[in-house]
Coordinates of C-alpha atoms in Angstrom, one line a residue:
Chain A
M1 CA 8.6 -47.1 11.4
K2 CA 12.3 -46.0 11.2
I3 CA 10.9 -44.9 7.6
L4 CA 8.5 -43.0 8.9
T5 CA 10.3 -41.1 12.4
L6 CA 12.9 -40.6 9.9
T7 CA 10.8 -38.6 7.6
L8 CA 8.8 -37.1 9.7
T9 CA 12.2 -35.8 11.3
L10 CA 13.4 -34.8 7.7
F11 CA 10.1 -32.8 7.5
L12 CA 9.8 -31.2 10.8
L13 CA 14.1 -30.2 10.5
T14 CA 13.6 -28.6 7.4
H15 CA 9.6 -27.1 8.0
S16 CA 11.5 -25.4 11.4
A17 CA 14.8 -24.4 9.3
V18 CA 12.9 -22.3 6.1
A19 CA 10.7 -21.1 9.9
Q20 CA 14.0 -20.3 10.6
D21 CA 15.3 -19.0 7.2
A22 CA 12.5 -16.3 7.7
A23 CA 13.4 -14.8 10.7
D24 CA 17.1 -14.8 9.2
A25 CA 16.3 -13.6 5.2
L26 CA 14.2 -10.2 7.9
R27 CA 17.4 -9.2 9.8
S28 CA 19.5 -9.5 7.0
S29 CA 16.7 -7.9 5.0
M30 CA 15.4 -5.0 7.3
A31 CA 16.8 -1.5 8.6
D32 CA 15.7 -0.1 12.3
K33 CA 13.6 3.1 11.3
N34 CA 13.3 5.6 13.5
F35 CA 11.4 4.1 17.3
V36 CA 10.7 0.9 15.4
T37 CA 13.9 -1.7 15.0
L38 CA 14.4 -5.0 14.4
E39 CA 13.9 -6.4 17.6
R40 CA 10.2 -6.2 16.2
I41 CA 11.3 -9.4 14.0
D42 CA 11.4 -12.0 17.0
R43 CA 8.2 -13.8 17.6
D44 CA 6.7 -14.7 21.0
A45 CA 4.8 -18.5 20.9
L46 CA 1.8 -17.1 19.7
Q47 CA 2.6 -15.1 16.4
E48 CA 5.2 -18.5 15.9
L49 CA 1.9 -20.6 16.7
C50 CA -0.2 -18.3 14.0
S51 CA 2.1 -18.0 11.6
K52 CA 0.0 -20.1 9.0
P53 CA -3.0 -20.1 6.9
R54 CA -5.7 -19.3 8.1
T55 CA -7.1 -22.8 6.9
A56 CA -4.5 -24.4 8.7
A57 CA -5.0 -26.7 11.8
I58 CA -3.7 -26.0 14.9
D59 CA -2.6 -28.4 17.0
P60 CA -5.8 -28.9 19.6
E61 CA -3.3 -28.9 22.8
A62 CA -1.0 -25.9 22.2
A63 CA -4.4 -23.9 20.7
A64 CA -6.1 -25.2 24.1
S65 CA -2.9 -24.1 26.5
I66 CA -2.7 -20.5 24.2
R67 CA -6.6 -19.4 24.4
Q68 CA -5.8 -20.3 28.6
A69 CA -2.8 -18.1 29.1
A70 CA -4.8 -15.6 27.1
L71 CA -7.9 -16.0 29.1
E72 CA -6.2 -15.7 32.3
S73 CA -3.9 -13.2 31.5
V74 CA -6.7 -10.7 30.6
P75 CA -6.5 -7.6 34.3
E76 CA -10.0 -6.2 34.4
P77 CA -10.3 -1.9 34.7
G78 CA -10.5 -0.6 38.4
N79 CA -13.3 -0.5 40.2
A80 CA -14.9 -3.0 37.3
D81 CA -15.5 0.0 35.0
Y82 CA -15.9 -1.1 31.9
L83 CA -17.3 1.4 30.8
G84 CA -15.3 5.1 29.7
D85 CA -16.6 8.0 27.3
W86 CA -17.9 6.5 24.1
A87 CA -17.5 9.9 22.0
R88 CA -13.2 9.5 22.9
G89 CA -14.0 6.0 22.1
E90 CA -15.1 7.0 18.5
A91 CA -12.0 9.0 17.5
I92 CA -9.9 6.4 18.5
A93 CA -12.3 3.8 16.2
S94 CA -11.6 5.9 13.2
N95 CA -8.1 6.9 14.3
G96 CA -5.5 4.0 12.8
R97 CA -2.3 5.7 13.3
G98 CA 0.3 4.0 15.7
L99 CA 3.4 2.2 16.2
Q100 CA 4.2 2.3 13.0
Y101 CA 8.0 4.0 12.3
S102 CA 5.9 7.2 10.3
D103 CA 3.5 8.0 13.5
N104 CA 4.7 10.2 16.3
P105 CA 5.7 8.2 19.2
D106 CA 4.6 11.1 21.0
Q107 CA 1.4 10.9 21.0
A108 CA -1.5 7.9 21.8
N109 CA -2.0 5.0 19.6
G110 CA -5.8 4.6 17.7
G111 CA -7.8 2.1 17.5
N112 CA -7.9 1.7 14.2
C113 CA -10.9 -0.3 14.8
Y114 CA -13.0 1.1 11.0
A115 CA -10.2 -0.3 9.4
C116 CA -11.6 -4.0 9.9
H117 CA -15.3 -3.3 11.5
Q118 CA -18.7 -2.0 11.1
L119 CA -19.5 0.6 13.8
D120 CA -21.9 3.4 13.1
P121 CA -24.5 2.5 10.6
D122 CA -24.1 5.2 9.0
E123 CA -20.7 5.4 8.3
L124 CA -19.6 3.9 5.3
A125 CA -16.1 3.9 5.1
Y126 CA -15.5 0.4 7.1
G127 CA -13.8 -2.8 6.1
T128 CA -15.0 -6.0 6.0
L129 CA -11.9 -8.5 7.8
G130 CA -14.2 -8.3 11.0
P131 CA -17.8 -9.0 11.5
S132 CA -19.9 -5.9 11.8
L133 CA -20.7 -4.3 15.3
A134 CA -23.4 -2.5 14.4
G135 CA -25.6 -2.5 17.1
Y136 CA -23.4 -4.0 19.7
G137 CA -25.3 -2.7 22.3
A138 CA -28.7 -4.5 22.0
R139 CA -26.3 -7.4 23.6
G140 CA -26.6 -5.8 27.1
Q141 CA -24.1 -5.0 30.1
S142 CA -24.4 -7.9 31.9
P143 CA -21.3 -9.0 33.5
A144 CA -20.9 -11.8 31.3
M145 CA -21.4 -9.1 28.1
L146 CA -18.8 -7.0 29.6
Q147 CA -16.3 -9.2 31.1
Y148 CA -16.2 -11.5 27.0
T149 CA -15.5 -7.7 25.0
W150 CA -13.1 -6.5 27.5
A151 CA -11.3 -9.5 27.2
K152 CA -11.5 -9.7 23.5
L153 CA -10.4 -6.8 23.1
W154 CA -8.1 -6.8 25.7
N155 CA -6.2 -10.3 24.2
T156 CA -8.9 -11.8 21.4
H157 CA -6.9 -15.3 21.5
A158 CA -8.5 -16.0 25.1
Y159 CA -11.6 -16.5 22.5
N160 CA -10.5 -16.9 18.9
V161 CA -6.7 -18.3 18.9
C162 CA -5.3 -16.8 16.0
S163 CA -7.3 -14.3 15.3
H164 CA -6.0 -11.7 12.9
M165 CA -7.3 -9.2 15.6
P166 CA -4.3 -7.0 17.3
R167 CA -3.7 -7.8 21.0
F168 CA -5.0 -4.3 22.3
G169 CA -4.4 -4.6 25.7
A170 CA -2.0 -7.3 26.2
A171 CA 0.4 -5.8 23.1
G172 CA 0.0 -1.9 25.0
I173 CA -1.1 -0.3 21.8
L174 CA -4.7 1.3 23.7
T175 CA -4.0 2.0 27.5
E176 CA -7.0 0.8 30.1
Q177 CA -8.8 4.3 29.3
Q178 CA -8.7 3.9 25.6
L179 CA -10.2 0.6 26.3
R180 CA -13.0 1.5 28.8
D181 CA -13.8 4.2 25.8
V182 CA -13.7 2.0 22.9
M183 CA -16.4 -0.2 25.4
A184 CA -18.4 3.0 25.9
F185 CA -18.7 3.4 22.6
L186 CA -19.1 -0.2 21.3
F187 CA -22.1 -0.1 24.5
A188 CA -23.6 3.2 25.8
P189 CA -27.3 3.3 24.4
E190 CA -26.3 6.4 23.6
S191 CA -23.5 6.0 21.1
P192 CA -24.2 6.0 17.7
V193 CA -23.0 2.5 17.1
N194 CA -26.4 1.8 18.6
R195 CA -28.1 4.7 17.0
N196 CA -30.2 2.3 14.8
L197 CA -31.8 0.2 18.2
T198 CA -35.1 0.5 18.7
P199 CA -35.2 2.0 22.4
Chain B
M1 CA 12.3 30.3 -9.7
A2 CA 9.8 28.5 -11.8
S3 CA 9.0 25.2 -10.9
R4 CA 9.5 22.4 -14.3
I5 CA 6.5 21.1 -15.8
R6 CA 6.4 18.2 -18.1
I7 CA 5.2 18.5 -21.2
R8 CA 4.8 16.4 -24.0
A9 CA 3.5 17.8 -27.6
Q10 CA 2.9 14.9 -30.2
L11 CA 1.3 14.8 -33.8
K12 CA -1.2 13.2 -34.7
G13 CA -3.3 14.0 -38.1
D14 CA -4.3 17.7 -37.9
E15 CA -4.2 17.8 -34.5
C16 CA -1.1 17.9 -31.8
E17 CA -1.8 16.1 -28.7
V18 CA -0.1 18.2 -25.5
K19 CA 0.3 17.0 -21.9
A20 CA 2.0 18.2 -19.4
L21 CA 2.4 17.3 -15.1
M22 CA 2.6 20.2 -13.2
R23 CA 3.8 19.6 -9.9
H24 CA 1.8 21.7 -6.9
P25 CA 0.5 20.7 -3.7
M26 CA -2.9 22.3 -5.0
E27 CA -4.2 23.4 -1.3
T28 CA -7.2 24.1 -0.9
G29 CA -7.2 26.3 2.5
L30 CA -9.2 24.1 4.6
R31 CA -7.1 21.5 5.3
K32 CA -5.1 21.4 9.0
D33 CA -2.3 19.4 9.9
Q34 CA -1.7 17.6 12.4
L35 CA -1.3 20.0 14.8
G36 CA -4.7 21.3 14.2
D37 CA -3.6 24.3 12.6
P38 CA -4.8 25.2 8.5
I39 CA -2.5 24.5 6.4
P40 CA -2.5 27.8 3.7
A41 CA -4.0 28.3 0.5
R42 CA -2.1 27.4 -2.3
F43 CA -3.5 27.1 -5.6
I44 CA -2.8 27.4 -9.6
E45 CA -5.0 30.2 -10.5
E46 CA -3.7 30.5 -13.8
V47 CA -2.9 28.4 -16.2
T48 CA -1.4 29.0 -19.9
V49 CA -0.8 27.0 -22.9
S50 CA 1.6 28.5 -25.4
H51 CA 2.0 28.0 -29.4
N52 CA 4.9 30.0 -30.5
G53 CA 4.6 32.3 -28.7
S54 CA 0.8 32.7 -29.3
T55 CA -1.7 32.5 -26.1
V56 CA -4.3 29.1 -27.5
L57 CA -5.8 28.6 -24.2
A58 CA -5.7 29.6 -20.4
A59 CA -7.5 28.4 -17.9
F60 CA -8.6 29.9 -14.6
W61 CA -7.9 27.1 -12.1
G62 CA -8.9 27.0 -7.9
A63 CA -9.4 25.4 -5.1
A64 CA -11.1 22.5 -6.5
V65 CA -8.1 21.5 -9.0
S66 CA -6.3 17.6 -7.2
A67 CA -2.3 18.3 -6.5
N68 CA -0.4 17.3 -9.1
P69 CA -2.7 18.3 -12.2
F70 CA -2.2 16.4 -15.5
L71 CA -3.7 18.5 -17.8
G72 CA -4.4 17.4 -21.9
T73 CA -5.8 19.4 -24.6
R74 CA -5.1 19.2 -28.8
L75 CA -4.1 21.9 -30.9
Q76 CA -5.1 22.2 -34.4
G77 CA -2.3 21.6 -36.3
G78 CA 1.1 23.0 -35.8
P79 CA 3.9 21.4 -37.9
V80 CA 6.5 18.8 -36.2
G81 CA 9.3 21.7 -34.4
D82 CA 7.4 24.0 -33.2
T83 CA 7.3 25.1 -29.6
V84 CA 4.7 24.5 -27.3
N85 CA 4.7 26.7 -23.5
V86 CA 3.2 25.6 -20.9
S87 CA 3.3 27.9 -17.9
W88 CA 1.2 28.7 -14.0
R89 CA 0.8 31.1 -11.8
D90 CA -0.3 30.5 -8.2
N91 CA -2.7 32.5 -5.3
L92 CA 1.0 33.7 -3.9
G93 CA 2.6 34.3 -7.0
E94 CA 4.7 31.2 -7.8
T95 CA 5.3 30.7 -11.4
G96 CA 6.0 26.8 -13.0
E97 CA 6.9 26.9 -16.8
G98 CA 7.4 24.1 -18.8
E99 CA 8.3 23.9 -23.1
T100 CA 8.7 21.4 -25.7
K101 CA 9.4 21.1 -29.7
I102 CA 6.2 19.0 -31.4
R103 CA 7.2 16.0 -32.2
Chain C
M1 CA -51.2 4.4 -4.2
R2 CA -49.4 7.3 -5.6
R3 CA -47.1 8.6 -3.1
F4 CA -45.6 4.9 -2.0
S5 CA -44.3 4.5 -5.4
N6 CA -43.0 8.5 -5.5
T7 CA -41.3 7.1 -2.1
I8 CA -39.8 4.0 -3.9
L9 CA -39.0 6.5 -7.0
T10 CA -36.5 8.9 -4.8
G11 CA -35.7 6.1 -2.6
L12 CA -34.4 4.0 -5.1
P13 CA -31.4 6.3 -6.1
M14 CA -30.5 6.7 -3.1
L15 CA -30.1 3.1 -1.7
L16 CA -28.3 2.2 -5.2
W17 CA -25.8 5.5 -4.6
A18 CA -25.3 4.2 -0.9
L19 CA -25.2 -0.1 -1.5
S20 CA -22.4 1.0 -5.2
A21 CA -20.4 2.9 -1.8
L22 CA -20.7 0.1 0.5
A23 CA -21.4 -2.9 -1.4
D24 CA -18.3 -3.4 -3.9
T25 CA -15.7 -0.7 -4.2
D26 CA -14.9 -1.3 -7.7
G27 CA -17.8 0.5 -9.7
V28 CA -17.3 2.8 -8.2
F29 CA -13.3 3.1 -8.7
D30 CA -14.1 2.1 -12.1
E31 CA -15.8 5.2 -13.0
Y32 CA -13.0 6.9 -11.7
R33 CA -10.5 5.4 -13.7
A34 CA -12.5 5.4 -17.8
M35 CA -12.5 8.9 -17.3
F36 CA -8.8 8.9 -17.3
G37 CA -8.7 6.8 -20.5
D38 CA -5.6 5.9 -21.8
E39 CA -4.3 8.9 -20.0
N40 CA -1.1 7.8 -17.2
P41 CA 0.8 10.3 -16.1
A42 CA 3.8 8.1 -16.2
I43 CA 4.7 8.4 -19.6
F44 CA 6.8 11.4 -18.3
V45 CA 8.2 9.3 -16.1
I46 CA 9.0 6.4 -18.5
D47 CA 10.3 9.0 -20.4
E48 CA 13.1 9.8 -18.2
G49 CA 13.8 6.4 -17.7
E50 CA 14.4 5.8 -21.0
E51 CA 16.6 9.0 -21.1
L52 CA 18.7 6.9 -17.7
W53 CA 19.4 4.5 -19.5
L54 CA 21.6 6.1 -22.5
T55 CA 22.7 8.2 -20.2
A56 CA 26.8 7.9 -18.9
A57 CA 27.0 8.0 -16.0
G58 CA 29.2 7.4 -12.2
P59 CA 33.3 7.9 -12.4
K60 CA 33.2 4.9 -15.0
A61 CA 30.9 6.9 -17.7
V62 CA 29.0 4.7 -19.3
T63 CA 25.8 4.0 -20.0
L64 CA 23.4 1.0 -19.0
E65 CA 22.7 0.0 -22.3
N66 CA 24.9 -3.2 -21.5
C67 CA 23.0 -4.3 -18.3
D68 CA 22.5 -7.9 -18.8
L69 CA 18.1 -7.3 -17.5
G70 CA 17.7 -11.9 -17.5
L71 CA 17.5 -11.8 -21.7
G72 CA 21.4 -10.7 -22.4
P73 CA 23.3 -7.6 -22.4
G74 CA 21.0 -4.6 -23.3
V75 CA 17.6 -6.5 -24.3
V76 CA 14.9 -4.8 -21.9
E77 CA 12.1 -5.9 -24.4
G78 CA 10.1 -8.5 -22.5
A79 CA 12.9 -8.5 -19.5
Y80 CA 10.8 -7.3 -16.5
A81 CA 8.4 -9.9 -17.3
Q82 CA 11.0 -12.6 -16.4
L83 CA 11.8 -11.2 -13.6
P84 CA 12.5 -11.6 -10.5
R85 CA 15.0 -14.8 -11.7
Y86 CA 18.6 -15.5 -10.5
F87 CA 21.5 -15.1 -11.8
Q88 CA 25.4 -16.7 -12.0
D89 CA 27.2 -13.5 -12.3
A90 CA 25.5 -12.0 -9.0
Q91 CA 25.4 -15.7 -8.0
R92 CA 21.3 -14.9 -6.3
V93 CA 18.1 -14.1 -7.2
Q94 CA 17.3 -10.4 -8.4
D95 CA 14.3 -8.4 -8.5
L96 CA 15.2 -5.7 -11.1
E97 CA 15.9 -2.9 -8.8
S98 CA 19.0 -5.2 -7.4
R99 CA 19.6 -6.3 -10.7
L100 CA 20.1 -2.4 -11.6
E101 CA 21.9 -2.1 -8.5
Y102 CA 24.0 -4.6 -9.7
C103 CA 24.5 -2.6 -13.0
M104 CA 25.1 0.8 -12.1
I105 CA 28.1 -0.3 -9.8
H106 CA 29.9 -3.2 -12.1
L107 CA 29.1 -1.3 -15.0
Q108 CA 29.8 2.2 -13.6
G109 CA 31.3 2.2 -10.5
R110 CA 29.3 4.4 -8.8
S111 CA 28.5 3.0 -5.2
A112 CA 25.9 1.0 -2.6
A113 CA 26.1 3.4 -0.7
D114 CA 24.9 6.2 -3.4
I115 CA 21.9 4.3 -4.4
H116 CA 20.8 3.0 -1.1
A117 CA 21.3 6.2 0.3
R118 CA 17.7 7.5 -1.4
P119 CA 15.9 4.6 -2.2
Y120 CA 12.5 5.7 -3.2
S121 CA 11.2 9.1 -3.3
L122 CA 9.9 11.1 -0.4
R123 CA 6.7 13.0 -0.8
G124 CA 6.9 16.3 -2.8
D125 CA 10.4 15.1 -5.0
L126 CA 10.4 14.4 -8.7
G127 CA 10.9 11.0 -8.5
T128 CA 14.5 9.0 -8.0
E129 CA 16.7 7.6 -10.8
M130 CA 15.3 3.7 -10.1
E131 CA 12.0 4.4 -10.1
A132 CA 12.1 6.3 -14.4
L133 CA 14.1 2.8 -15.0
V134 CA 11.8 0.8 -13.1
A135 CA 9.1 2.6 -15.3
W136 CA 10.6 2.9 -18.7
I137 CA 11.6 -0.6 -18.1
A138 CA 8.6 -2.6 -17.1
E139 CA 6.4 -0.4 -20.4
Q140 CA 9.1 -2.4 -22.0
S141 CA 7.3 -5.9 -20.9
R142 CA 3.6 -4.8 -20.9
G143 CA 1.1 -6.9 -22.4
L144 CA 3.6 -10.1 -22.1
P145 CA 2.8 -12.7 -19.2
I146 CA 4.6 -13.0 -16.5
A147 CA 7.1 -15.8 -16.4
P148 CA 9.3 -15.5 -13.4
G149 CA 12.1 -17.8 -13.2
Q150 CA 11.8 -21.1 -11.4
A151 CA 13.7 -23.1 -12.6
H152 CA 17.1 -23.2 -11.0
V153 CA 16.8 -24.3 -7.4
Q154 CA 17.4 -20.6 -5.8
E155 CA 14.6 -19.2 -7.5
R156 CA 12.5 -22.2 -6.1
N157 CA 13.8 -21.5 -2.4
A158 CA 13.2 -17.8 -3.3
Y159 CA 9.4 -18.5 -3.5
A160 CA 9.3 -20.7 -0.5
L161 CA 10.9 -18.1 1.4
G162 CA 8.1 -15.8 0.0
E163 CA 5.4 -18.0 1.2
S164 CA 7.0 -18.9 4.5
L165 CA 7.5 -14.8 4.9
F166 CA 3.8 -14.3 3.5
Y167 CA 2.6 -16.3 6.3
Y168 CA 4.9 -14.4 9.3
R169 CA 3.6 -12.8 12.4
A170 CA 4.9 -9.9 14.5
G171 CA 4.9 -6.6 15.6
P172 CA 3.1 -5.3 18.0
H173 CA -0.4 -5.7 15.9
D174 CA 1.0 -8.9 14.9
F175 CA 0.3 -9.0 11.3
S176 CA 1.7 -10.9 8.5
C177 CA 1.1 -9.6 4.4
A178 CA -2.4 -12.8 5.0
T179 CA -3.9 -10.8 7.4
C180 CA -4.5 -8.8 4.3
H181 CA -4.5 -10.5 1.7
G182 CA -4.8 -14.4 3.0
Q183 CA -8.4 -14.3 1.4
S184 CA -10.7 -13.2 -1.0
G185 CA -13.6 -10.7 -0.9
K186 CA -12.2 -8.3 1.9
R187 CA -11.5 -4.6 1.6
I188 CA -10.0 -2.5 4.7
R189 CA -11.6 0.3 5.2
L190 CA -13.0 0.7 1.6
Q191 CA -10.1 -0.3 0.1
A192 CA -10.6 -3.6 -1.9
L193 CA -7.8 -6.2 -0.7
P194 CA -6.8 -8.9 -3.6
D195 CA -5.7 -12.3 -2.2
L196 CA -2.7 -12.8 -3.5
T197 CA -2.4 -16.6 -2.3
G198 CA -4.6 -17.5 -5.2
H199 CA -3.7 -16.5 -9.1
D200 CA -6.8 -14.1 -9.8
G201 CA -5.5 -11.4 -6.9
A202 CA -2.1 -11.8 -7.7
A203 CA -2.1 -11.8 -11.3
E204 CA -4.5 -8.8 -10.2
A205 CA -1.5 -7.0 -7.5
Y206 CA 1.5 -7.4 -9.7
S207 CA 0.7 -7.0 -13.4
S208 CA -0.4 -3.7 -11.6
W209 CA 2.4 -2.7 -10.4
P210 CA 5.3 0.1 -10.8
A211 CA 2.6 2.6 -11.3
Y212 CA 1.8 6.2 -10.9
R213 CA 0.3 7.0 -7.9
I214 CA -1.7 10.0 -7.9
S215 CA -2.6 10.5 -4.6
Q216 CA 1.8 11.1 -4.3
G217 CA 2.0 12.5 -8.3
L218 CA 4.9 9.9 -8.2
V219 CA 5.7 6.1 -10.5
R220 CA 5.9 4.0 -7.3
T221 CA 7.6 -0.1 -7.2
M222 CA 6.3 -3.3 -6.4
G223 CA 9.3 -3.1 -4.0
W224 CA 8.1 0.3 -2.7
R225 CA 4.2 -1.3 -1.8
M226 CA 5.5 -4.0 0.3
R227 CA 8.5 -1.5 2.3
D228 CA 4.9 0.7 2.5
C229 CA 2.9 -2.7 3.9
F230 CA 5.5 -3.2 6.3
R231 CA 5.5 0.4 7.8
Q232 CA 1.9 -0.1 8.4
Q233 CA 2.2 -3.7 9.2
R234 CA 4.2 -1.8 12.2
M235 CA 7.6 -3.6 11.5
P236 CA 11.0 -2.1 10.5
E237 CA 11.9 -0.5 6.8
L238 CA 12.4 -2.9 4.2
I239 CA 15.2 -2.6 2.6
M240 CA 15.0 -2.2 -1.6
G241 CA 16.2 -5.3 -3.9
S242 CA 17.2 -7.2 0.0
E243 CA 16.2 -11.0 0.0
A244 CA 13.6 -11.0 2.0
S245 CA 11.9 -8.4 -0.7
V246 CA 12.8 -10.3 -4.1
A247 CA 11.1 -13.3 -2.2
L248 CA 7.9 -12.1 -1.5
Q249 CA 7.7 -10.4 -5.0
T250 CA 9.1 -13.8 -6.3
Y251 CA 6.2 -16.2 -4.5
L252 CA 3.8 -13.4 -5.8
A253 CA 5.0 -13.5 -9.8
V254 CA 5.2 -17.0 -9.4
N255 CA 1.5 -16.7 -8.2
A256 CA 0.3 -14.3 -11.0
A257 CA 2.6 -16.4 -13.5
G258 CA 0.8 -17.1 -17.1
A259 CA -1.3 -13.5 -17.1
A260 CA 0.2 -9.7 -19.3
M261 CA 1.6 -7.3 -17.5
A262 CA -0.1 -3.8 -17.5
A263 CA 2.7 -1.8 -16.1
P264 CA 3.3 1.1 -15.2
G265 CA -0.2 1.1 -13.8
L266 CA -2.5 3.6 -12.3
K267 CA -3.2 3.7 -9.2
R268 CA -5.7 6.1 -6.4

């Protein structure tokens, strides 16, 4: 038992030592550039927990607590008005700029949705890191569906802990208005995303 | 001042292989910058390859050629030590030039 | 009946074209690459690199001909394929850029500040000295098996650190290298993403850098590529030849070990 405890302790110490080494290595290997500073090397609890291969297991209790905290932290849009302008949403989905040190910090960030997802089925230049969202509007606009989608965009970990999708709302990447526009791009019957749905 | 062209001319059998790398943005005039203003057209219009002063190749390009054009051509014979020269002129009157000896 | 078969015949090429653009991007881009044949504009940069190796520079007015890249002073053939490795004199694991920096400082008397003032070319530049040297030195390992050092404990530590950094999620987008390169068969927009955690993907990536990047008209190094990945991950600037850069290159090189070097490569 003592040997087991000792082995476990040593394992945890060396494991956390390598993890600490990674942060220290980055701090001595990187430099501030324009508005992007070394602060970005510091991770929050979620990032630390999720710094692992996709196939590696996460402690179920830690996952549950992350999921709950994420879900509870999602603010609802003013007047429960989830849908903005789909044309602006489409522009946000196609725009890959924002928060890189090569970007202009005075310009609005993009969502870069097409990097990972199919959206408008007529748009061929889409990525496959995430599932296809073509025809998303077929799911209908029940309050449950709107709230679920809103929460996924705001903080995906509310439903999928350690997903590689950015926390567009929680991390301040997109504004509330931008997220409403993206919602419209997904849900509006007249949006290109839903062009192939039979009315 | 003429821009530099990197050029290499190698004799292979009875053919001289000429390769030239030009540095030029080849702007079509149709692109817009981040503010939405059109970027002026600026592309190579004429390319000349000469061997010991005589023109052996004349090319007339336009906006369809990509940035930093890489040109390759084969010349008949030409002994080692002869001079090969590549030059370009763009729509704004700017020029570029490069010269090498056949190896 | 006839009209039906005509529709199929006219529809099929369109479908195939659309599918080839959608399914795997390799088909379309392989055709594009085949058009180049053996041509690679990197030939000019390689020539410049060889010239620089033989040119006296720095306050000591010395060439780089006595620089030890791991196989003995002045031995260039095969050296790139065996990097990164531990160097006794520098007391650290080094990649080619940090090793060249070491030789520039100790043999030629140049300053680190000067070398790091312009570590990589900016758009419109003709190329840096470092890029030309890396292009030529990598060419001297063409066809040789990737074999980074792993006998020394620091080399193994570099691998472990590289692996840890590979999965390090940070920044406003929570990205790690694994976000894009941790699984096979995926693409970002239309750019195929090699799985760098496995041999095949790592080999495909590591063997083809440094590379002439057509869209930039410049030779770019493996270190530059990682720096640009971090930029796109919304992280700060990765310093050329730094510990993290070397560790990540070690991780890739070890995963790719055995595959033949094919650099400088040609990329979009």
